[in-house]
Tab-separated table of C-alpha atoms in Angstrom:
chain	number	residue	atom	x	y	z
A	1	UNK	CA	8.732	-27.505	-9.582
A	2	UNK	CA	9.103	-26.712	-5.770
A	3	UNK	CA	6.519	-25.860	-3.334
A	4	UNK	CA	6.397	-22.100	-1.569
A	5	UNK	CA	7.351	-22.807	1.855
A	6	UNK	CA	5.492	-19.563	3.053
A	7	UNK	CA	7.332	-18.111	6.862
A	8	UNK	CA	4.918	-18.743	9.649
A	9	UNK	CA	4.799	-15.609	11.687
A	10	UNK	CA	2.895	-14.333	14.676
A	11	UNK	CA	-0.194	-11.770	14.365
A	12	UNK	CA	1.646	-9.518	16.218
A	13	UNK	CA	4.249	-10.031	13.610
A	14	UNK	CA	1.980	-9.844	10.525
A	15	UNK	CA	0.253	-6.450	12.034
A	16	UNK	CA	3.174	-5.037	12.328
A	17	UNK	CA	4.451	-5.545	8.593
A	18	UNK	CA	1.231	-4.713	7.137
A	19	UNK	CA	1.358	-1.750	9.405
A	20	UNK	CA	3.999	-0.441	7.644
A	21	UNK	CA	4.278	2.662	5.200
A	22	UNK	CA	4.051	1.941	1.528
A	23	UNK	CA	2.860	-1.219	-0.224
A	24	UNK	CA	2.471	-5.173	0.784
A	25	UNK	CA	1.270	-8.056	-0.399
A	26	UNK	CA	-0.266	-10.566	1.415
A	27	UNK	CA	-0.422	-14.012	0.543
A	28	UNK	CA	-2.864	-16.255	2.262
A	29	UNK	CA	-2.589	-19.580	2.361
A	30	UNK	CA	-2.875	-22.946	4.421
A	31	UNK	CA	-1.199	-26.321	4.742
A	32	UNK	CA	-4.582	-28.394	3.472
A	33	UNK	CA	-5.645	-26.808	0.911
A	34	UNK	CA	-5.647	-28.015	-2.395
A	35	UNK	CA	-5.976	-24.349	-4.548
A	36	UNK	CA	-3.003	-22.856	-2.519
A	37	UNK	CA	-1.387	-26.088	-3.346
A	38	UNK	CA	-2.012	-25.806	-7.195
A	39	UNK	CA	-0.254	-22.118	-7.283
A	40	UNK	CA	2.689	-22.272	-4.783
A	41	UNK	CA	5.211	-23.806	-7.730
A	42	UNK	CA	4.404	-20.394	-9.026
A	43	UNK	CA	4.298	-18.186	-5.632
A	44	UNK	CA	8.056	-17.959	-5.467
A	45	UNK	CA	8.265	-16.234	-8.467
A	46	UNK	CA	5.323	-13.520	-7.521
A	47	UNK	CA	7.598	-12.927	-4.348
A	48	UNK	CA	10.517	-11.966	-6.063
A	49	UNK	CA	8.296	-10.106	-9.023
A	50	UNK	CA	7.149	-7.554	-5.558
A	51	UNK	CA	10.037	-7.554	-4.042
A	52	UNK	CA	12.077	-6.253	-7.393
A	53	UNK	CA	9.164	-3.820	-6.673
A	54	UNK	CA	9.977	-2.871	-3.966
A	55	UNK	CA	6.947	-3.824	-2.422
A	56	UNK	CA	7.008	-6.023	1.402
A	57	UNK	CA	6.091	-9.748	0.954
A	58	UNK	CA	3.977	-10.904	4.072
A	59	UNK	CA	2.852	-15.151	4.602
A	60	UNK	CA	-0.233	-15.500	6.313
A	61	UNK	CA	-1.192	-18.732	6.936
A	62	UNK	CA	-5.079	-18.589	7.431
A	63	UNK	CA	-4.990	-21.394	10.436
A	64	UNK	CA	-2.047	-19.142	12.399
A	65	UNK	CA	-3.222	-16.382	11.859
A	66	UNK	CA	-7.150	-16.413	11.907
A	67	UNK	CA	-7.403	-13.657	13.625
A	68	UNK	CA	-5.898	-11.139	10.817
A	69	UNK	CA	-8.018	-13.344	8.004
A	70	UNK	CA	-11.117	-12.235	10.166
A	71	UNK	CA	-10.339	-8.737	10.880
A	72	UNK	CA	-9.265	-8.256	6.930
A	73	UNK	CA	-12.836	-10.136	6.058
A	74	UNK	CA	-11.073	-12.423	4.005
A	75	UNK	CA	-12.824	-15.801	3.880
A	76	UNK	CA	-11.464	-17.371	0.910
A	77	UNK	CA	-8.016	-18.983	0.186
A	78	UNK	CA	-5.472	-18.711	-1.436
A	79	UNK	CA	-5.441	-14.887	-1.653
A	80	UNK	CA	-2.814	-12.120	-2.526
A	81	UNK	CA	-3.752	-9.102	-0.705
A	82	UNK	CA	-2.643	-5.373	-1.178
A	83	UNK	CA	-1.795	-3.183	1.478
A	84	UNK	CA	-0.983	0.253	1.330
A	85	UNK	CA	-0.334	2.369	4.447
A	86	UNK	CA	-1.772	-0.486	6.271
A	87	UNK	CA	-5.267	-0.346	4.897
A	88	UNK	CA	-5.989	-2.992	2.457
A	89	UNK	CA	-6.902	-2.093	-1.088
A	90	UNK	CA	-7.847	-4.825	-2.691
A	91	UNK	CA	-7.552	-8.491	-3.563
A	92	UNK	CA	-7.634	-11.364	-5.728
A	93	UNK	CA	-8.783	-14.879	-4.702
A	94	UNK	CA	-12.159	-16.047	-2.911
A	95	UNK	CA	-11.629	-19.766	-2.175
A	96	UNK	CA	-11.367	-20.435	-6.041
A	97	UNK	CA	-8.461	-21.970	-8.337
A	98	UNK	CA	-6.224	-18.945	-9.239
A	99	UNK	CA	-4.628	-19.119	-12.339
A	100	UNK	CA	-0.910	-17.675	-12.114
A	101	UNK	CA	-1.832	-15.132	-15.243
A	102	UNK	CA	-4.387	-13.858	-13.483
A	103	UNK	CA	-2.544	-13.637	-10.305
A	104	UNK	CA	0.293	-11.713	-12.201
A	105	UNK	CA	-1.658	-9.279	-13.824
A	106	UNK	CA	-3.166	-8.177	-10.303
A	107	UNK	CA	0.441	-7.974	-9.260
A	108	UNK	CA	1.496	-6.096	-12.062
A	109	UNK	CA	-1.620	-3.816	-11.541
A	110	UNK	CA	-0.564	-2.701	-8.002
């Protein structure tokens, strides 16, 4: 299995898509760590699953973009995040392992 290569993208840039009308979901990662390691052979999959939504798929790497982590009070990685008119509505992942069931039933749930 391949790796997510998740798109490394400005805070101005990551504002600005969560900004947007309608649904997003975040996914919150970094480079080091091991529990966004363990899921990424699975994340590419979850992308296309919201995108045949047709929900917005936004990277946030946690190191690039501290800034949005902080203001969204999300501590914990890996996360996938849901946005909806640019408030966020809820999440799943605090810093644990995710297991990609439990990850697609939140997806399947927004």
């Amino acid at each position: 299995m391949d790796f997510y290569q998740p798109e490394v993208l400005s805070d101005d840039v990551v504002a600005t898509k969560l900004a947007r009308p309608g649904k997003q979901i975040m996914f919150l990662t970094a480079d080091w760590c091991g529990d966004c390691k363990a899921i990424k052979p699975f994340v590419q999959n979850f992308k296309n699953y919201i995108i045949e939504q047709g929900m917005d798929w936004v990277d946030v790497d946690r190191d690039e973009n501290i800034e949005i982590a902080k203001a969204q009070n999300l501590r914990g990685i890996p996360a996938f995040v849901l946005f909806e008119n640019g408030q966020q509505i809820k999440h799943i992942g605090d810093g644990e392992r995710l297991n990609p069931k439990d990850v697609q039933r939140f997806l399947e749930t927004v």
